[in-house]
mmCIF file of N, CA and C in Angstrom:
data_model
loop_
_atom_site.group_PDB
_atom_site.id
_atom_site.type_symbol
_atom_site.label_atom_id
_atom_site.label_comp_id
_atom_site.label_asym_id
_atom_site.label_seq_id
_atom_site.Cartn_x
_atom_site.Cartn_y
_atom_site.Cartn_z
ATOM 1 N N PRO A 361 -76.556 42.118 -26.094
ATOM 2 C CA PRO A 361 -77.808 43.426 -25.526
ATOM 3 C C PRO A 361 -77.131 44.674 -25.974
ATOM 4 N N PRO A 362 -78.135 45.731 -25.637
ATOM 5 C CA PRO A 362 -77.462 46.966 -25.979
ATOM 6 C C PRO A 362 -76.833 47.442 -24.819
ATOM 7 N N PRO A 363 -75.810 48.379 -25.173
ATOM 8 C CA PRO A 363 -74.604 48.871 -24.313
ATOM 9 C C PRO A 363 -75.953 49.426 -23.048
ATOM 10 N N ARG A 364 -75.222 49.523 -21.858
ATOM 11 C CA ARG A 364 -75.906 49.973 -20.592
ATOM 12 C C ARG A 364 -75.219 51.089 -19.757
ATOM 13 N N ALA A 365 -76.038 52.215 -20.020
ATOM 14 C CA ALA A 365 -75.511 53.465 -19.269
ATOM 15 C C ALA A 365 -75.473 53.120 -17.788
ATOM 16 N N PRO A 366 -74.304 54.253 -16.876
ATOM 17 C CA PRO A 366 -74.469 54.107 -15.478
ATOM 18 C C PRO A 366 -75.961 54.621 -15.135
ATOM 19 N N PRO A 367 -76.328 54.136 -13.342
ATOM 20 C CA PRO A 367 -77.367 54.805 -13.213
ATOM 21 C C PRO A 367 -77.422 56.582 -13.448
ATOM 22 N N GLY A 368 -78.743 57.067 -13.382
ATOM 23 C CA GLY A 368 -78.351 58.694 -13.721
ATOM 24 C C GLY A 368 -78.469 59.070 -11.963
ATOM 25 N N PRO A 369 -78.633 59.943 -11.874
ATOM 26 C CA PRO A 369 -78.511 60.889 -10.615
ATOM 27 C C PRO A 369 -79.922 60.755 -9.778
ATOM 28 N N GLY A 370 -79.796 60.179 -8.672
ATOM 29 C CA GLY A 370 -80.368 59.819 -7.904
ATOM 30 C C GLY A 370 -80.972 58.543 -7.993
ATOM 31 N N LEU A 371 -80.177 57.246 -8.886
ATOM 32 C CA LEU A 371 -80.787 56.282 -9.013
ATOM 33 C C LEU A 371 -79.009 55.485 -8.706
ATOM 34 N N SER A 372 -79.350 54.328 -7.642
ATOM 35 C CA SER A 372 -78.186 53.760 -7.552
ATOM 36 C C SER A 372 -77.976 52.469 -8.427
ATOM 37 N N ALA A 373 -77.170 51.811 -8.316
ATOM 38 C CA ALA A 373 -77.159 50.509 -8.978
ATOM 39 C C ALA A 373 -78.220 49.508 -8.431
ATOM 40 N N SER A 374 -78.755 49.656 -7.220
ATOM 41 C CA SER A 374 -79.094 48.625 -7.216
ATOM 42 C C SER A 374 -80.909 48.847 -7.108
ATOM 43 N N VAL A 375 -81.274 50.004 -7.755
ATOM 44 C CA VAL A 375 -82.410 50.532 -8.570
ATOM 45 C C VAL A 375 -82.857 49.465 -9.850
ATOM 46 N N GLY A 376 -81.708 49.328 -10.392
ATOM 47 C CA GLY A 376 -81.908 48.836 -11.859
ATOM 48 C C GLY A 376 -80.959 49.215 -12.978
ATOM 49 N N THR A 377 -80.830 48.446 -13.766
ATOM 50 C CA THR A 377 -79.533 49.164 -14.964
ATOM 51 C C THR A 377 -80.435 50.122 -15.871
ATOM 52 N N ILE A 378 -79.594 51.135 -16.218
ATOM 53 C CA ILE A 378 -80.547 51.580 -17.227
ATOM 54 C C ILE A 378 -79.850 51.582 -18.758
ATOM 55 N N PRO A 379 -80.273 50.826 -19.505
ATOM 56 C CA PRO A 379 -80.467 50.802 -20.903
ATOM 57 C C PRO A 379 -80.185 52.224 -21.873
ATOM 58 N N ALA A 380 -79.543 52.067 -22.805
ATOM 59 C CA ALA A 380 -79.201 53.639 -23.812
ATOM 60 C C ALA A 380 -80.714 54.433 -23.930
ATOM 61 N N GLY A 381 -81.827 53.702 -23.834
ATOM 62 C CA GLY A 381 -82.859 53.967 -24.087
ATOM 63 C C GLY A 381 -83.416 55.270 -23.182
ATOM 64 N N GLY A 382 -82.639 54.823 -21.804
ATOM 65 C CA GLY A 382 -82.894 55.798 -20.463
ATOM 66 C C GLY A 382 -84.094 54.973 -20.106
ATOM 67 N N GLN A 383 -84.628 53.833 -20.014
ATOM 68 C CA GLN A 383 -85.990 53.402 -19.354
ATOM 69 C C GLN A 383 -85.034 52.516 -17.991
ATOM 70 N N THR A 384 -85.721 52.156 -16.932
ATOM 71 C CA THR A 384 -84.992 51.135 -16.261
ATOM 72 C C THR A 384 -85.737 49.714 -16.624
ATOM 73 N N ARG A 385 -84.742 48.765 -16.694
ATOM 74 C CA ARG A 385 -85.097 47.440 -17.315
ATOM 75 C C ARG A 385 -86.116 46.842 -16.400
ATOM 76 N N ARG A 386 -87.163 45.944 -16.638
ATOM 77 C CA ARG A 386 -87.710 44.990 -15.788
ATOM 78 C C ARG A 386 -87.073 44.444 -15.034
ATOM 79 N N ARG A 387 -87.127 44.341 -13.695
ATOM 80 C CA ARG A 387 -86.565 43.270 -12.661
ATOM 81 C C ARG A 387 -87.233 42.062 -12.250
ATOM 82 N N VAL A 388 -86.061 40.740 -12.904
ATOM 83 C CA VAL A 388 -87.573 39.652 -12.509
ATOM 84 C C VAL A 388 -86.098 38.941 -11.589
ATOM 85 N N VAL A 389 -87.092 38.332 -10.654
ATOM 86 C CA VAL A 389 -86.208 36.796 -9.979
ATOM 87 C C VAL A 389 -86.766 35.860 -10.541
ATOM 88 N N VAL A 390 -85.583 34.793 -10.335
ATOM 89 C CA VAL A 390 -86.181 33.314 -11.443
ATOM 90 C C VAL A 390 -85.960 32.245 -10.108
ATOM 91 N N ILE A 391 -86.466 31.613 -9.677
ATOM 92 C CA ILE A 391 -86.472 30.787 -8.681
ATOM 93 C C ILE A 391 -86.625 28.958 -9.621
ATOM 94 N N HIS A 392 -85.844 28.138 -9.444
ATOM 95 C CA HIS A 392 -86.041 26.770 -9.976
ATOM 96 C C HIS A 392 -84.797 26.245 -9.784
ATOM 97 N N ASP A 393 -85.277 25.041 -9.047
ATOM 98 C CA ASP A 393 -83.798 24.121 -8.889
ATOM 99 C C ASP A 393 -82.969 23.396 -9.969
ATOM 100 N N ASP A 394 -83.564 23.512 -11.082
ATOM 101 C CA ASP A 394 -82.984 22.892 -12.152
ATOM 102 C C ASP A 394 -82.047 23.949 -12.817
ATOM 103 N N PRO A 395 -80.903 23.572 -12.827
ATOM 104 C CA PRO A 395 -79.425 24.501 -13.678
ATOM 105 C C PRO A 395 -79.576 24.933 -14.946
ATOM 106 N N SER A 396 -80.229 23.919 -15.480
ATOM 107 C CA SER A 396 -80.146 24.012 -17.123
ATOM 108 C C SER A 396 -81.421 24.708 -17.387
ATOM 109 N N ILE A 397 -82.819 24.565 -17.072
ATOM 110 C CA ILE A 397 -83.797 25.144 -16.876
ATOM 111 C C ILE A 397 -83.103 26.958 -16.335
ATOM 112 N N ARG A 398 -82.704 26.667 -15.504
ATOM 113 C CA ARG A 398 -82.601 28.234 -14.751
ATOM 114 C C ARG A 398 -81.866 29.100 -15.651
ATOM 115 N N GLU A 399 -81.071 28.697 -16.077
ATOM 116 C CA GLU A 399 -79.954 29.015 -17.461
ATOM 117 C C GLU A 399 -80.810 29.428 -18.630
ATOM 118 N N VAL A 400 -81.703 28.761 -19.152
ATOM 119 C CA VAL A 400 -82.509 29.058 -20.337
ATOM 120 C C VAL A 400 -83.290 30.139 -20.044
ATOM 121 N N VAL A 401 -84.320 30.324 -18.818
ATOM 122 C CA VAL A 401 -84.392 30.927 -18.012
ATOM 123 C C VAL A 401 -84.204 32.797 -18.150
ATOM 124 N N GLU A 402 -82.887 32.580 -17.559
ATOM 125 C CA GLU A 402 -82.340 33.661 -17.207
ATOM 126 C C GLU A 402 -82.024 34.249 -18.818
ATOM 127 N N LEU A 403 -81.276 33.636 -19.592
ATOM 128 C CA LEU A 403 -81.175 33.864 -21.095
ATOM 129 C C LEU A 403 -81.959 34.731 -21.591
ATOM 130 N N ALA A 404 -83.286 33.562 -21.538
ATOM 131 C CA ALA A 404 -84.648 33.978 -22.254
ATOM 132 C C ALA A 404 -84.915 35.272 -21.987
ATOM 133 N N LEU A 405 -84.836 35.435 -20.321
ATOM 134 C CA LEU A 405 -85.409 36.660 -20.064
ATOM 135 C C LEU A 405 -84.600 37.951 -20.458
ATOM 136 N N ASP A 406 -83.183 37.625 -20.052
ATOM 137 C CA ASP A 406 -82.381 38.462 -20.440
ATOM 138 C C ASP A 406 -81.731 39.026 -21.663
ATOM 139 N N VAL A 407 -81.456 38.089 -22.776
ATOM 140 C CA VAL A 407 -80.961 38.254 -23.864
ATOM 141 C C VAL A 407 -82.068 39.068 -24.805
ATOM 142 N N VAL A 408 -83.012 37.920 -24.772
ATOM 143 C CA VAL A 408 -84.034 38.195 -25.808
ATOM 144 C C VAL A 408 -85.546 39.050 -25.201
ATOM 145 N N GLY A 409 -85.416 39.057 -24.084
ATOM 146 C CA GLY A 409 -86.723 40.245 -23.330
ATOM 147 C C GLY A 409 -85.896 41.542 -22.878
ATOM 148 N N GLY A 410 -84.904 41.673 -22.576
ATOM 149 C CA GLY A 410 -84.163 42.709 -21.940
ATOM 150 C C GLY A 410 -84.291 42.846 -20.629
ATOM 151 N N TYR A 411 -84.563 41.852 -19.775
ATOM 152 C CA TYR A 411 -84.987 41.962 -18.581
ATOM 153 C C TYR A 411 -83.993 41.833 -17.526
ATOM 154 N N GLU A 412 -83.452 42.644 -16.739
ATOM 155 C CA GLU A 412 -82.570 42.123 -15.745
ATOM 156 C C GLU A 412 -83.089 41.060 -14.772
ATOM 157 N N VAL A 413 -82.376 39.803 -14.705
ATOM 158 C CA VAL A 413 -82.484 38.254 -14.176
ATOM 159 C C VAL A 413 -81.657 38.505 -12.985
ATOM 160 N N HIS A 414 -82.227 38.075 -11.915
ATOM 161 C CA HIS A 414 -81.614 37.275 -11.064
ATOM 162 C C HIS A 414 -81.654 36.139 -10.725
ATOM 163 N N VAL A 415 -80.878 35.092 -10.335
ATOM 164 C CA VAL A 415 -81.617 33.802 -10.057
ATOM 165 C C VAL A 415 -81.296 33.002 -8.880
ATOM 166 N N ALA A 416 -82.027 32.324 -8.730
ATOM 167 C CA ALA A 416 -81.825 31.564 -7.152
ATOM 168 C C ALA A 416 -82.336 30.062 -7.360
ATOM 169 N N ALA A 417 -81.714 29.239 -6.473
ATOM 170 C CA ALA A 417 -81.868 27.592 -6.725
ATOM 171 C C ALA A 417 -82.810 26.670 -5.966
ATOM 172 N N ASP A 418 -83.518 27.501 -5.037
ATOM 173 C CA ASP A 418 -84.453 27.178 -3.991
ATOM 174 C C ASP A 418 -84.917 28.576 -3.281
ATOM 175 N N GLY A 419 -85.985 28.125 -3.133
ATOM 176 C CA GLY A 419 -87.356 28.921 -2.354
ATOM 177 C C GLY A 419 -86.201 29.640 -1.535
ATOM 178 N N ASP A 420 -86.124 29.422 -0.381
ATOM 179 C CA ASP A 420 -85.406 30.217 0.751
ATOM 180 C C ASP A 420 -83.963 31.053 0.324
ATOM 181 N N GLU A 421 -83.500 30.755 -0.768
ATOM 182 C CA GLU A 421 -82.466 31.733 -1.219
ATOM 183 C C GLU A 421 -83.205 32.549 -2.416
ATOM 184 N N GLY A 422 -84.111 32.322 -3.226
ATOM 185 C CA GLY A 422 -84.817 33.249 -3.725
ATOM 186 C C GLY A 422 -85.772 34.546 -3.077
ATOM 187 N N ALA A 423 -86.558 33.797 -2.002
ATOM 188 C CA ALA A 423 -86.956 34.748 -1.151
ATOM 189 C C ALA A 423 -85.771 35.846 -0.694
ATOM 190 N N ALA A 424 -84.962 35.525 -0.345
ATOM 191 C CA ALA A 424 -83.648 36.516 0.382
ATOM 192 C C ALA A 424 -83.502 37.327 -0.966
ATOM 193 N N LEU A 425 -83.132 36.841 -1.855
ATOM 194 C CA LEU A 425 -82.538 37.535 -3.519
ATOM 195 C C LEU A 425 -83.546 38.361 -3.683
ATOM 196 N N ALA A 426 -85.327 37.810 -3.431
ATOM 197 C CA ALA A 426 -85.580 38.832 -3.764
ATOM 198 C C ALA A 426 -86.120 40.046 -3.007
ATOM 199 N N GLU A 427 -86.111 40.016 -1.587
ATOM 200 C CA GLU A 427 -85.922 40.746 -0.599
ATOM 201 C C GLU A 427 -84.980 41.772 -1.355
ATOM 202 N N ARG A 428 -83.906 41.605 -1.464
ATOM 203 C CA ARG A 428 -82.423 42.156 -1.578
ATOM 204 C C ARG A 428 -82.455 43.140 -2.857
ATOM 205 N N VAL A 429 -83.347 42.351 -3.836
ATOM 206 C CA VAL A 429 -83.014 42.960 -5.338
ATOM 207 C C VAL A 429 -84.224 43.964 -5.858
ATOM 208 N N ARG A 430 -85.396 43.391 -5.013
ATOM 209 C CA ARG A 430 -86.873 44.001 -4.766
ATOM 210 C C ARG A 430 -87.462 43.931 -6.732
ATOM 211 N N PRO A 431 -87.503 42.775 -6.997
ATOM 212 C CA PRO A 431 -88.117 42.700 -8.517
ATOM 213 C C PRO A 431 -89.557 43.160 -8.561
ATOM 214 N N ASP A 432 -89.577 43.316 -9.993
ATOM 215 C CA ASP A 432 -90.997 43.569 -10.701
ATOM 216 C C ASP A 432 -91.731 42.171 -11.090
ATOM 217 N N ALA A 433 -91.349 41.316 -10.910
ATOM 218 C CA ALA A 433 -91.840 39.754 -10.690
ATOM 219 C C ALA A 433 -90.676 38.446 -10.359
ATOM 220 N N ILE A 434 -91.570 37.763 -9.838
ATOM 221 C CA ILE A 434 -91.062 36.263 -9.922
ATOM 222 C C ILE A 434 -91.297 35.439 -10.846
ATOM 223 N N VAL A 435 -90.649 34.558 -11.228
ATOM 224 C CA VAL A 435 -90.816 33.369 -11.802
ATOM 225 C C VAL A 435 -90.623 32.606 -11.132
ATOM 226 N N LEU A 436 -91.277 31.484 -10.592
ATOM 227 C CA LEU A 436 -91.394 30.432 -9.680
ATOM 228 C C LEU A 436 -91.477 29.082 -10.019
ATOM 229 N N ASP A 437 -90.693 28.093 -9.810
ATOM 230 C CA ASP A 437 -90.754 26.692 -10.058
ATOM 231 C C ASP A 437 -91.949 26.078 -9.634
ATOM 232 N N VAL A 438 -92.777 25.048 -9.985
ATOM 233 C CA VAL A 438 -93.739 24.511 -8.949
ATOM 234 C C VAL A 438 -93.324 23.422 -7.961
ATOM 235 N N MET A 439 -92.700 22.716 -8.611
ATOM 236 C CA MET A 439 -92.338 21.415 -7.901
ATOM 237 C C MET A 439 -90.903 21.418 -7.838
ATOM 238 N N MET A 440 -89.955 21.769 -6.167
ATOM 239 C CA MET A 440 -88.730 21.608 -5.993
ATOM 240 C C MET A 440 -88.516 21.096 -4.967
ATOM 241 N N PRO A 441 -87.330 20.614 -4.615
ATOM 242 C CA PRO A 441 -86.991 19.589 -3.600
ATOM 243 C C PRO A 441 -87.178 20.428 -2.254
ATOM 244 N N VAL A 442 -87.587 19.962 -0.869
ATOM 245 C CA VAL A 442 -87.557 20.717 0.121
ATOM 246 C C VAL A 442 -88.209 21.684 0.448
ATOM 247 N N VAL A 443 -88.750 22.507 -0.332
ATOM 248 C CA VAL A 443 -90.085 23.845 -0.543
ATOM 249 C C VAL A 443 -90.739 23.932 -1.787
ATOM 250 N N ASP A 444 -91.356 23.395 -1.824
ATOM 251 C CA ASP A 444 -92.126 23.525 -3.385
ATOM 252 C C ASP A 444 -92.579 25.007 -3.614
ATOM 253 N N GLY A 445 -92.972 25.316 -4.670
ATOM 254 C CA GLY A 445 -93.312 26.520 -5.598
ATOM 255 C C GLY A 445 -94.600 27.411 -4.802
ATOM 256 N N PRO A 446 -95.695 26.594 -4.284
ATOM 257 C CA PRO A 446 -96.835 27.101 -3.996
ATOM 258 C C PRO A 446 -96.774 27.745 -2.555
ATOM 259 N N THR A 447 -95.576 26.774 -1.846
ATOM 260 C CA THR A 447 -95.280 26.995 -0.422
ATOM 261 C C THR A 447 -94.379 28.535 -0.100
ATOM 262 N N VAL A 448 -93.216 28.254 -1.166
ATOM 263 C CA VAL A 448 -92.842 29.260 -1.337
ATOM 264 C C VAL A 448 -93.605 31.363 -1.808
ATOM 265 N N LEU A 449 -94.489 30.678 -2.546
ATOM 266 C CA LEU A 449 -95.623 31.993 -2.782
ATOM 267 C C LEU A 449 -96.119 32.518 -1.346
ATOM 268 N N ALA A 450 -96.316 31.382 -0.927
ATOM 269 C CA ALA A 450 -97.421 31.322 0.759
ATOM 270 C C ALA A 450 -96.274 32.427 1.576
ATOM 271 N N ARG A 451 -95.186 31.833 1.463
ATOM 272 C CA ARG A 451 -94.457 32.827 2.353
ATOM 273 C C ARG A 451 -93.913 33.987 1.662
ATOM 274 N N LEU A 452 -94.071 34.008 0.422
ATOM 275 C CA LEU A 452 -93.432 35.738 -0.144
ATOM 276 C C LEU A 452 -94.612 36.592 0.167
ATOM 277 N N ARG A 453 -95.929 36.196 0.377
ATOM 278 C CA ARG A 453 -97.296 36.828 0.502
ATOM 279 C C ARG A 453 -96.752 37.421 2.137
ATOM 280 N N THR A 454 -96.389 36.621 3.088
ATOM 281 C CA THR A 454 -96.259 37.059 4.480
ATOM 282 C C THR A 454 -95.031 38.361 4.450
ATOM 283 N N ARG A 455 -94.191 38.783 3.608
ATOM 284 C CA ARG A 455 -93.164 39.481 3.601
ATOM 285 C C ARG A 455 -93.657 40.854 2.872
ATOM 286 N N PRO A 456 -93.740 41.770 3.901
ATOM 287 C CA PRO A 456 -94.400 43.100 3.375
ATOM 288 C C PRO A 456 -93.880 43.633 1.914
ATOM 289 N N ALA A 457 -92.337 43.445 1.885
ATOM 290 C CA ALA A 457 -91.918 43.932 0.703
ATOM 291 C C ALA A 457 -92.132 43.209 -0.400
ATOM 292 N N LEU A 458 -92.311 42.001 -0.355
ATOM 293 C CA LEU A 458 -92.937 41.107 -1.404
ATOM 294 C C LEU A 458 -94.720 40.697 -2.089
ATOM 295 N N ARG A 459 -95.208 41.383 -0.918
ATOM 296 C CA ARG A 459 -96.155 40.856 -0.792
ATOM 297 C C ARG A 459 -96.894 40.943 -1.831
ATOM 298 N N ASP A 460 -96.789 42.097 -2.655
ATOM 299 C CA ASP A 460 -97.232 42.761 -3.756
ATOM 300 C C ASP A 460 -96.812 42.153 -5.478
ATOM 301 N N VAL A 461 -95.657 41.504 -5.567
ATOM 302 C CA VAL A 461 -95.083 41.094 -6.244
ATOM 303 C C VAL A 461 -95.602 40.108 -6.944
ATOM 304 N N PRO A 462 -95.982 40.533 -8.467
ATOM 305 C CA PRO A 462 -96.427 39.069 -9.494
ATOM 306 C C PRO A 462 -95.585 37.773 -9.277
ATOM 307 N N VAL A 463 -96.219 37.265 -9.030
ATOM 308 C CA VAL A 463 -95.579 35.399 -9.259
ATOM 309 C C VAL A 463 -95.968 35.028 -10.386
ATOM 310 N N VAL A 464 -95.262 34.071 -11.392
ATOM 311 C CA VAL A 464 -95.410 33.848 -12.511
ATOM 312 C C VAL A 464 -95.027 32.146 -12.311
ATOM 313 N N PHE A 465 -96.024 31.285 -12.494
ATOM 314 C CA PHE A 465 -95.330 29.731 -12.273
ATOM 315 C C PHE A 465 -95.041 29.300 -13.300
ATOM 316 N N LEU A 466 -93.760 28.226 -13.278
ATOM 317 C CA LEU A 466 -93.603 27.127 -14.559
ATOM 318 C C LEU A 466 -93.820 25.966 -13.970
ATOM 319 N N THR A 467 -94.418 25.195 -14.570
ATOM 320 C CA THR A 467 -94.962 23.828 -14.279
ATOM 321 C C THR A 467 -94.794 22.848 -15.500
ATOM 322 N N ALA A 468 -94.383 21.650 -15.385
ATOM 323 C CA ALA A 468 -94.599 20.788 -16.286
ATOM 324 C C ALA A 468 -95.920 19.942 -16.061
ATOM 325 N N LYS A 469 -96.576 20.511 -14.858
ATOM 326 C CA LYS A 469 -98.111 19.733 -15.107
ATOM 327 C C LYS A 469 -99.197 20.615 -16.118
ATOM 328 N N VAL A 470 -99.913 19.942 -16.983
ATOM 329 C CA VAL A 470 -100.187 20.907 -17.690
ATOM 330 C C VAL A 470 -102.237 21.100 -17.767
ATOM 331 N N GLY A 471 -102.570 20.322 -16.809
ATOM 332 C CA GLY A 471 -103.906 19.866 -16.695
ATOM 333 C C GLY A 471 -104.548 21.034 -16.441
ATOM 334 N N ALA A 472 -105.880 21.201 -16.617
ATOM 335 C CA ALA A 472 -106.700 22.635 -16.543
ATOM 336 C C ALA A 472 -106.825 22.984 -14.938
ATOM 337 N N GLY A 473 -107.228 21.359 -14.397
ATOM 338 C CA GLY A 473 -107.095 21.326 -12.885
ATOM 339 C C GLY A 473 -106.084 22.188 -12.006
ATOM 340 N N GLU A 474 -104.873 21.759 -12.846
ATOM 341 C CA GLU A 474 -103.197 21.824 -11.981
ATOM 342 C C GLU A 474 -103.159 23.291 -12.031
ATOM 343 N N ILE A 475 -103.586 23.866 -13.625
ATOM 344 C CA ILE A 475 -103.599 25.457 -13.568
ATOM 345 C C ILE A 475 -104.742 26.416 -12.716
ATOM 346 N N SER A 476 -105.793 26.003 -12.909
ATOM 347 C CA SER A 476 -106.564 26.887 -11.976
ATOM 348 C C SER A 476 -106.186 26.548 -10.469
ATOM 349 N N ARG A 477 -105.740 25.224 -10.019
ATOM 350 C CA ARG A 477 -105.048 25.726 -8.583
ATOM 351 C C ARG A 477 -104.147 26.538 -8.428
ATOM 352 N N LEU A 478 -103.309 26.636 -9.194
ATOM 353 C CA LEU A 478 -102.049 27.804 -9.221
ATOM 354 C C LEU A 478 -102.766 29.092 -9.339
ATOM 355 N N ASP A 479 -103.572 29.169 -10.081
ATOM 356 C CA ASP A 479 -104.055 30.402 -10.394
ATOM 357 C C ASP A 479 -105.056 31.059 -9.018
ATOM 358 N N GLY A 480 -105.917 29.533 -8.310
ATOM 359 C CA GLY A 480 -106.268 30.205 -7.073
ATOM 360 C C GLY A 480 -105.411 30.340 -6.198
ATOM 361 N N LEU A 481 -104.166 30.174 -6.240
ATOM 362 C CA LEU A 481 -103.186 30.708 -5.110
ATOM 363 C C LEU A 481 -102.724 32.087 -5.268
ATOM 364 N N GLY A 482 -102.944 32.788 -6.149
ATOM 365 C CA GLY A 482 -102.986 33.984 -6.239
ATOM 366 C C GLY A 482 -101.786 34.526 -7.251
ATOM 367 N N ALA A 483 -101.506 33.437 -7.805
ATOM 368 C CA ALA A 483 -100.350 33.640 -8.766
ATOM 369 C C ALA A 483 -100.951 34.460 -10.013
ATOM 370 N N ALA A 484 -100.138 35.310 -10.595
ATOM 371 C CA ALA A 484 -100.230 36.125 -11.613
ATOM 372 C C ALA A 484 -100.663 35.530 -13.237
ATOM 373 N N GLY A 485 -99.986 34.056 -12.940
ATOM 374 C CA GLY A 485 -100.568 32.913 -14.171
ATOM 375 C C GLY A 485 -99.392 32.198 -14.099
ATOM 376 N N VAL A 486 -99.407 31.336 -14.886
ATOM 377 C CA VAL A 486 -98.892 29.807 -15.197
ATOM 378 C C VAL A 486 -98.381 29.523 -16.700
ATOM 379 N N ILE A 487 -96.929 29.225 -16.627
ATOM 380 C CA ILE A 487 -96.153 29.213 -17.730
ATOM 381 C C ILE A 487 -96.058 27.828 -17.974
ATOM 382 N N THR A 488 -96.208 26.898 -19.028
ATOM 383 C CA THR A 488 -96.216 25.337 -18.702
ATOM 384 C C THR A 488 -94.815 24.791 -19.493
ATOM 385 N N LYS A 489 -94.273 24.107 -19.008
ATOM 386 C CA LYS A 489 -93.244 23.681 -19.590
ATOM 387 C C LYS A 489 -93.453 22.368 -20.464
ATOM 388 N N PRO A 490 -92.610 21.987 -21.172
ATOM 389 C CA PRO A 490 -91.737 22.728 -22.224
ATOM 390 C C PRO A 490 -92.167 24.281 -22.941
ATOM 391 N N PHE A 491 -91.233 24.687 -22.643
ATOM 392 C CA PHE A 491 -91.643 26.423 -23.353
ATOM 393 C C PHE A 491 -90.852 27.088 -24.218
ATOM 394 N N ASP A 492 -91.201 27.800 -25.285
ATOM 395 C CA ASP A 492 -90.295 28.246 -26.256
ATOM 396 C C ASP A 492 -89.199 29.278 -25.440
ATOM 397 N N ALA A 493 -88.425 28.726 -25.352
ATOM 398 C CA ALA A 493 -87.066 30.117 -24.864
ATOM 399 C C ALA A 493 -87.218 31.633 -25.668
ATOM 400 N N LEU A 494 -87.504 31.300 -26.855
ATOM 401 C CA LEU A 494 -87.364 32.722 -27.884
ATOM 402 C C LEU A 494 -88.984 33.765 -27.694
ATOM 403 N N ASP A 495 -89.672 32.898 -27.289
ATOM 404 C CA ASP A 495 -91.345 33.581 -26.683
ATOM 405 C C ASP A 495 -91.526 33.664 -25.311
ATOM 406 N N LEU A 496 -90.289 33.070 -24.397
ATOM 407 C CA LEU A 496 -90.756 33.371 -23.128
ATOM 408 C C LEU A 496 -90.921 34.922 -22.668
ATOM 409 N N ALA A 497 -90.086 35.546 -22.935
ATOM 410 C CA ALA A 497 -90.273 37.199 -22.342
ATOM 411 C C ALA A 497 -91.502 37.924 -22.572
ATOM 412 N N ALA A 498 -91.874 37.571 -23.838
ATOM 413 C CA ALA A 498 -93.095 38.197 -24.207
ATOM 414 C C ALA A 498 -94.239 37.290 -23.586
ATOM 415 N N ARG A 499 -94.121 35.806 -23.402
ATOM 416 C CA ARG A 499 -95.229 35.473 -23.065
ATOM 417 C C ARG A 499 -95.616 35.924 -21.629
ATOM 418 N N LEU A 500 -94.253 36.280 -20.526
ATOM 419 C CA LEU A 500 -94.280 36.896 -19.230
ATOM 420 C C LEU A 500 -94.654 37.644 -19.388
ATOM 421 N N GLY A 501 -94.378 39.025 -19.933
ATOM 422 C CA GLY A 501 -94.614 40.300 -20.608
ATOM 423 C C GLY A 501 -96.358 40.489 -20.766
ATOM 424 N N ALA A 502 -96.687 39.443 -21.338
ATOM 425 C CA ALA A 502 -97.973 39.556 -21.455
ATOM 426 C C ALA A 502 -99.058 39.031 -20.300
ATOM 427 N N LEU A 503 -98.767 37.874 -19.893
ATOM 428 C CA LEU A 503 -99.467 37.639 -18.211
ATOM 429 C C LEU A 503 -99.356 38.681 -17.666
ATOM 430 N N LEU A 504 -98.135 39.692 -17.517
ATOM 431 C CA LEU A 504 -98.219 40.666 -16.497
ATOM 432 C C LEU A 504 -98.226 42.045 -16.985
ATOM 433 N N GLY A 505 -98.856 42.364 -17.911
ATOM 434 C CA GLY A 505 -99.877 43.295 -18.768
ATOM 435 C C GLY A 505 -98.422 44.457 -18.973
ATOM 436 N N TRP A 506 -97.445 43.922 -19.099
ATOM 437 C CA TRP A 506 -96.443 44.758 -19.540
ATOM 438 C C TRP A 506 -96.204 44.934 -20.887
ATOM 439 N N GLU A 507 -95.584 46.912 -21.395
ATOM 440 C CA GLU A 507 -95.458 47.162 -22.318
ATOM 441 C C GLU A 507 -94.174 46.343 -23.341
ATOM 442 N N PRO A 508 -94.616 45.599 -24.661
ATOM 443 C CA PRO A 508 -93.558 44.772 -25.238
ATOM 444 C C PRO A 508 -92.396 46.175 -25.288
#
């Protein structure tokens, strides 16, 4: 990755890292219970996409993390033990600081009905597994309307 300059005047490290180009990197929280998928998503979004990535292993940890880091987006697994992705999304929408943060689901269920159901919950989009790690950041950015 490109070298990162320290935050400029008026910016703290908690606001995001500033790459050499001077723009703040997009901040993404990834919530997924599978450590191997979590690692692949983290690497794909950080190394390939240039995003600042924070990861959590479950919905409660992820919601707390999102409260702290104030992400630009959340990538959320649908099927997790204890609390599933749709329940986590509903909980995020009750928190004022996270209410408007776009959430993109990751799911292994690829049926049109399942994708429509997830979209109907207020997700910004759905990315199906398996996914191409080299294309993941571009797909996320396209779903969210982010400039490449």
